[in-house]
PDB file of C-alpha atoms in Angstrom:
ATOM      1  CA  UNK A 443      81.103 172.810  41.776  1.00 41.00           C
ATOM      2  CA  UNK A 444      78.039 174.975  40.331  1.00 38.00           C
ATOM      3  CA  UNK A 445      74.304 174.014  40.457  1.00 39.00           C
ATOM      4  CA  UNK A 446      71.391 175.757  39.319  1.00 42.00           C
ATOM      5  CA  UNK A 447      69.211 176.877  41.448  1.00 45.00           C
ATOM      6  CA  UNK A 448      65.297 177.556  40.678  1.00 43.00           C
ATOM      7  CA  UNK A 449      65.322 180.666  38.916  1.00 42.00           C
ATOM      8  CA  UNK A 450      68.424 179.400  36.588  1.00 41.00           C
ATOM      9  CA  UNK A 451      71.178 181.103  37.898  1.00 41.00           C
ATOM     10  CA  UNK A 452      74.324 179.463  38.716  1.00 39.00           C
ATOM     11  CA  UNK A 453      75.437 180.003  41.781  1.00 41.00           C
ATOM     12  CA  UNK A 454      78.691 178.296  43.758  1.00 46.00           C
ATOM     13  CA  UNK A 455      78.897 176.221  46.657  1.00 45.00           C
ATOM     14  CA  UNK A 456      79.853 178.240  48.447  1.00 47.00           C
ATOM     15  CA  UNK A 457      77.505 181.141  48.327  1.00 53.00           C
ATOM     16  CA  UNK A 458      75.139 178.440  49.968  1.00 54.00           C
ATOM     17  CA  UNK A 459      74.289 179.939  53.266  1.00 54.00           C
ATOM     18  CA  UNK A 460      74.670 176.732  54.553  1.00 54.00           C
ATOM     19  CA  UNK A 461      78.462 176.630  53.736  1.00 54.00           C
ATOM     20  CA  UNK A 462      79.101 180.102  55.154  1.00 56.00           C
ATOM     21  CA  UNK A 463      78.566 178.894  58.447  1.00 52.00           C
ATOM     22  CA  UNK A 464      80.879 175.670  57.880  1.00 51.00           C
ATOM     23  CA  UNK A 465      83.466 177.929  56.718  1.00 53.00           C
ATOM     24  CA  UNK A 466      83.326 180.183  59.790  1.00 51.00           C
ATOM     25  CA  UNK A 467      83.205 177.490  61.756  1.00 49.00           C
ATOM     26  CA  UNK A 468      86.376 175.978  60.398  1.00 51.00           C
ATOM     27  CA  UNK A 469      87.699 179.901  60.446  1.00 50.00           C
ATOM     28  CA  UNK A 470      88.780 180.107  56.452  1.00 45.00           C
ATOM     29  CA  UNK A 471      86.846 183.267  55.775  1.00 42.00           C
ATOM     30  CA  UNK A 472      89.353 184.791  58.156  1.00 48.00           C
ATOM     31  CA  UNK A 473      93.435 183.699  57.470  1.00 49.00           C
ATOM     32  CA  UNK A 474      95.795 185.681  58.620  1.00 53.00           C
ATOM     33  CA  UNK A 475      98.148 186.027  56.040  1.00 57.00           C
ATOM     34  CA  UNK A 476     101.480 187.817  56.757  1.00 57.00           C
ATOM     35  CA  UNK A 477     102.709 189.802  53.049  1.00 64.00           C
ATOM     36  CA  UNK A 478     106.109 191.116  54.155  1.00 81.00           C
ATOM     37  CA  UNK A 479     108.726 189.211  56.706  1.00 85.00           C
ATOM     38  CA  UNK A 480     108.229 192.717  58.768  1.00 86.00           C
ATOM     39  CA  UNK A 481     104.757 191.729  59.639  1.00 83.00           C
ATOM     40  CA  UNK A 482     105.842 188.197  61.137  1.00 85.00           C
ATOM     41  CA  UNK A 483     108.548 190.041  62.865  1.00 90.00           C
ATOM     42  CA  UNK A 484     105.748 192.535  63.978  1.00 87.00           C
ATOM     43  CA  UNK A 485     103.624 189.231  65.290  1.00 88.00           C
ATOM     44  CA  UNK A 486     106.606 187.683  66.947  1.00 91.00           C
ATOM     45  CA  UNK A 487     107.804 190.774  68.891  1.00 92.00           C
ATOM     46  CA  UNK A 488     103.839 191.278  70.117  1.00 90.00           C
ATOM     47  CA  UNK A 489     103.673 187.604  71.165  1.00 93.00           C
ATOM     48  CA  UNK A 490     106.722 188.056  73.081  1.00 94.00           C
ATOM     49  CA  UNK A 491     105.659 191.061  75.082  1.00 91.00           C
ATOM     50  CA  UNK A 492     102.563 189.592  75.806  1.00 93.00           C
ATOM     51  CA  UNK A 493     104.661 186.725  77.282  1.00 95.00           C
ATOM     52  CA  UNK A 494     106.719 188.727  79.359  1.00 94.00           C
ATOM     53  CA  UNK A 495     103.347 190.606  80.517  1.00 93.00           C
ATOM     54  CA  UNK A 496     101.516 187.440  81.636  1.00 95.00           C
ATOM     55  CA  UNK A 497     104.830 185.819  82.914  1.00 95.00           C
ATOM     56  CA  UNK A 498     104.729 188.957  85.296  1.00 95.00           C
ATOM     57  CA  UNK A 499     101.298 188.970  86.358  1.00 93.00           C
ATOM     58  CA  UNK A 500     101.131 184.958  86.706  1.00 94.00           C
ATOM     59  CA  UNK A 501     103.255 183.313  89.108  1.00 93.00           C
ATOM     60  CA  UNK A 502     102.998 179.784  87.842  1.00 94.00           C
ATOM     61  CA  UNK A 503     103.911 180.884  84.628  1.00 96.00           C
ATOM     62  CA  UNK A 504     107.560 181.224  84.366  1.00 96.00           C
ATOM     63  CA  UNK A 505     109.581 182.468  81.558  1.00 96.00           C
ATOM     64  CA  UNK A 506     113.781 182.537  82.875  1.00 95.00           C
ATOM     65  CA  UNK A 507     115.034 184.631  80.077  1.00 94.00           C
ATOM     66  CA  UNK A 508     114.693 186.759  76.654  1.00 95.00           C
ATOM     67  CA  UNK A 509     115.896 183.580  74.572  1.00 96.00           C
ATOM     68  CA  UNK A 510     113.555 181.392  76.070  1.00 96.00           C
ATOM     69  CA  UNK A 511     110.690 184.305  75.104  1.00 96.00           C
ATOM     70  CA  UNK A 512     112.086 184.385  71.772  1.00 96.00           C
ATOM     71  CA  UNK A 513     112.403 180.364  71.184  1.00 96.00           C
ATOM     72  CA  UNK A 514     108.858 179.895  73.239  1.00 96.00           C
ATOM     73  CA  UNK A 515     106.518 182.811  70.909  1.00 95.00           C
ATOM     74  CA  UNK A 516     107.875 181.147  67.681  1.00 95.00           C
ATOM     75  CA  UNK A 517     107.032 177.694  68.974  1.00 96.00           C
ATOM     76  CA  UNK A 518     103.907 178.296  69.770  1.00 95.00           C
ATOM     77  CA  UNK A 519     103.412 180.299  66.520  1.00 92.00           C
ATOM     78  CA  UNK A 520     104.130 177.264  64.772  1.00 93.00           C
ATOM     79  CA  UNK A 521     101.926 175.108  66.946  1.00 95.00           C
ATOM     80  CA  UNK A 522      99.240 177.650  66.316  1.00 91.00           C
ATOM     81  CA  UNK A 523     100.028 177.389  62.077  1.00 89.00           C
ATOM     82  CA  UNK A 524     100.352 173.724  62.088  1.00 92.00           C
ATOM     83  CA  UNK A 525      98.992 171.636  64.848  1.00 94.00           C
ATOM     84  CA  UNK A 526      95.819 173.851  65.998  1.00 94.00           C
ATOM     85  CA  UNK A 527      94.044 173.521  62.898  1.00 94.00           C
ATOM     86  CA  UNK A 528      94.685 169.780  62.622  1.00 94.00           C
ATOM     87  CA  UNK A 529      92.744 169.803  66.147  1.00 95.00           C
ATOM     88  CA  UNK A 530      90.391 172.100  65.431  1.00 94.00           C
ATOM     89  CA  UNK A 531      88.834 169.858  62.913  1.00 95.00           C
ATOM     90  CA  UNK A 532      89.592 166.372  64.607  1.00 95.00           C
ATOM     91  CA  UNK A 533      87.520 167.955  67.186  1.00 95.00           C
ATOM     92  CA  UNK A 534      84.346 169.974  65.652  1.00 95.00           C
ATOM     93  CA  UNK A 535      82.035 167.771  66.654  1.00 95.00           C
ATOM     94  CA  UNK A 536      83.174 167.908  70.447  1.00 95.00           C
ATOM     95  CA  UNK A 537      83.716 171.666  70.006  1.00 94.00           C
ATOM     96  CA  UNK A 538      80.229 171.791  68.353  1.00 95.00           C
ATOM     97  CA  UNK A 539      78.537 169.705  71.075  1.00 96.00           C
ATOM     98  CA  UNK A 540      80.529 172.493  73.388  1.00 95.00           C
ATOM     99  CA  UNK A 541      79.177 175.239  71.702  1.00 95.00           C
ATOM    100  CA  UNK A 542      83.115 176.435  71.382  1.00 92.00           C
ATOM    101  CA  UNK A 543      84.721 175.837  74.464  1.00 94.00           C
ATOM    102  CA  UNK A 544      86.321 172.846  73.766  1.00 95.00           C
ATOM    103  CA  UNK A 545      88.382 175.014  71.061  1.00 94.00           C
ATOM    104  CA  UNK A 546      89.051 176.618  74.887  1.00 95.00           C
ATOM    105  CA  UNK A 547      90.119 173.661  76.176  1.00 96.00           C
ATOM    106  CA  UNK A 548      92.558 172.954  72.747  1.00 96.00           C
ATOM    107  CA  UNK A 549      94.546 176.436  73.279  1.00 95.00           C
ATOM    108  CA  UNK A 550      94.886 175.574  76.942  1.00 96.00           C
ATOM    109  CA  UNK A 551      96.657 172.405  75.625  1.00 96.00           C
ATOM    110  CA  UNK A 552      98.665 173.487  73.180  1.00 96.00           C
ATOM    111  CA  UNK A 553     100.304 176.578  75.543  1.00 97.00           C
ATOM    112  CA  UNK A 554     101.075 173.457  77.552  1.00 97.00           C
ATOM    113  CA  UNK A 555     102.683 171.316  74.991  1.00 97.00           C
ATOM    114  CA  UNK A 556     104.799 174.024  74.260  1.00 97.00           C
ATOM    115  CA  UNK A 557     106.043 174.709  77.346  1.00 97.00           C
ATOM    116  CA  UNK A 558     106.892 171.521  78.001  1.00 96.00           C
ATOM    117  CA  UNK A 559     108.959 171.654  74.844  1.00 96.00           C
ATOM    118  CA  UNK A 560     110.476 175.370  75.203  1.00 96.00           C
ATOM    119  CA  UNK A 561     113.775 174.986  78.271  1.00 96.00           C
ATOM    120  CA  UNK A 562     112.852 177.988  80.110  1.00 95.00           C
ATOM    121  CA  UNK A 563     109.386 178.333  79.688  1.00 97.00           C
ATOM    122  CA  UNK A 564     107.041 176.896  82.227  1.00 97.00           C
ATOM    123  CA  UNK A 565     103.536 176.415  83.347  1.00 96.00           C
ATOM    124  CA  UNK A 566     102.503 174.883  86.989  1.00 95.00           C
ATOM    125  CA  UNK A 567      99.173 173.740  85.892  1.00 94.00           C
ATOM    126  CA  UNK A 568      96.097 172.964  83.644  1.00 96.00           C
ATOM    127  CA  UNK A 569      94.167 176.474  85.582  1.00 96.00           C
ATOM    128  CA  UNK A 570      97.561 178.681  85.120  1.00 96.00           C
ATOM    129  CA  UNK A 571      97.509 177.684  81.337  1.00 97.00           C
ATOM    130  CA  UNK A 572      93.802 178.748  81.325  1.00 97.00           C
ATOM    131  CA  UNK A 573      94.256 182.357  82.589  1.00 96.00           C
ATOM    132  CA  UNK A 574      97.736 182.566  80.908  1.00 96.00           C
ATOM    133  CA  UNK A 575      96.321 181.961  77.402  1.00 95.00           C
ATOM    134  CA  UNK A 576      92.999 184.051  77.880  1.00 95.00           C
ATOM    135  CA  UNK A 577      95.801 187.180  79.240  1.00 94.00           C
ATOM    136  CA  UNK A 578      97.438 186.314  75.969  1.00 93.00           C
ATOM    137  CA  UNK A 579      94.838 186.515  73.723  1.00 91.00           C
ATOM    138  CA  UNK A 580      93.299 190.149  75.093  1.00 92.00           C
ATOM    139  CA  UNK A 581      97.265 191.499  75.214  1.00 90.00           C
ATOM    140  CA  UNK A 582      97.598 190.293  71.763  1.00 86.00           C
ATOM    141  CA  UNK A 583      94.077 191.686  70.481  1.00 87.00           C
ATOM    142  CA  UNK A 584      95.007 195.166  72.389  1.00 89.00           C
ATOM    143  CA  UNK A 585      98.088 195.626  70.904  1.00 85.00           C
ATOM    144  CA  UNK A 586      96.806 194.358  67.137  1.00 79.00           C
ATOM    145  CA  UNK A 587      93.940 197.170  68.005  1.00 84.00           C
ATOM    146  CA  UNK A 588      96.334 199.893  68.712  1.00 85.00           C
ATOM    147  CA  UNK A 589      98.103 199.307  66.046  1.00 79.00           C
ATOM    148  CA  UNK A 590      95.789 199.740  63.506  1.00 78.00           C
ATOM    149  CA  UNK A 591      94.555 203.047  64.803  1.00 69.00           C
TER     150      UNK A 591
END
């Protein structure tokens, strides 16, 4: 879609400033896209050290074995591909009103939902699933940092 702005130049939608902010909002200026199956592999094994990590330092979060690791980091990666970004935009206006912390709130219930779908792989409580996916995310954006340098 073009329009043309006061001086005549035709400019896109979104150069608007207006729609930069929607689209960081919605996070599409930033997709992680994976090029090679050695980068997902990369992402899986880093999700499930990070699960072994907080399943140590937690003790209402509860991971029995390596399989249940395995079979719990590629469920939630596939919560987190399909299902969070459904959510995320059912609930902007909540998350807005929040200034961002219901988006908080929506990882907290996802980690749940998929323990209570991985055998293996649990979580006592609402609080447990708060600490155990903010330990996530700074193990996960440690190791992404390291690796890059």
């Amino acid at each position: 879609i073009l329009s043309i702005t006061s001086t005549r130049e035709v400019t896109t939608i979104c150069d608007r400033p207006g729609m930069r902010l929607w689209q960081k909002i919605l996070n599409f200026s930033k997709k992680t896209r994976y090029n090679s199956p050695m980068q997902v592999i990369t992402q899986l094994i880093i999700q499930i050290f990070s699960l072994f990590i907080v399943s140590s330092i937690l003790p209402g979060f509860v991971l029995t074995d390596i399989r249940a690791a395995i079979v719990a980091a590629v469920v939630i990666g596939v919560i987190n591909t399909f299902f969070r970004p459904i959510l995320q935009i059912i609930a902007l206006p909540l998350t807005i009103l929040t200034l961002g912390l219901f988006s908080f709130v929506i990882n907290v219930l996802l980690l749940l939902f998929a323990a209570s779908i991985v055998p293996g792989f649990k979580i006592d409580g609402f609080f447990t699933a708060a600490i155990a996916s903010i330990v996530l995310t700074l193990i996960s954006a440690f190791v992404h940092k390291s690796m890059k340098n």
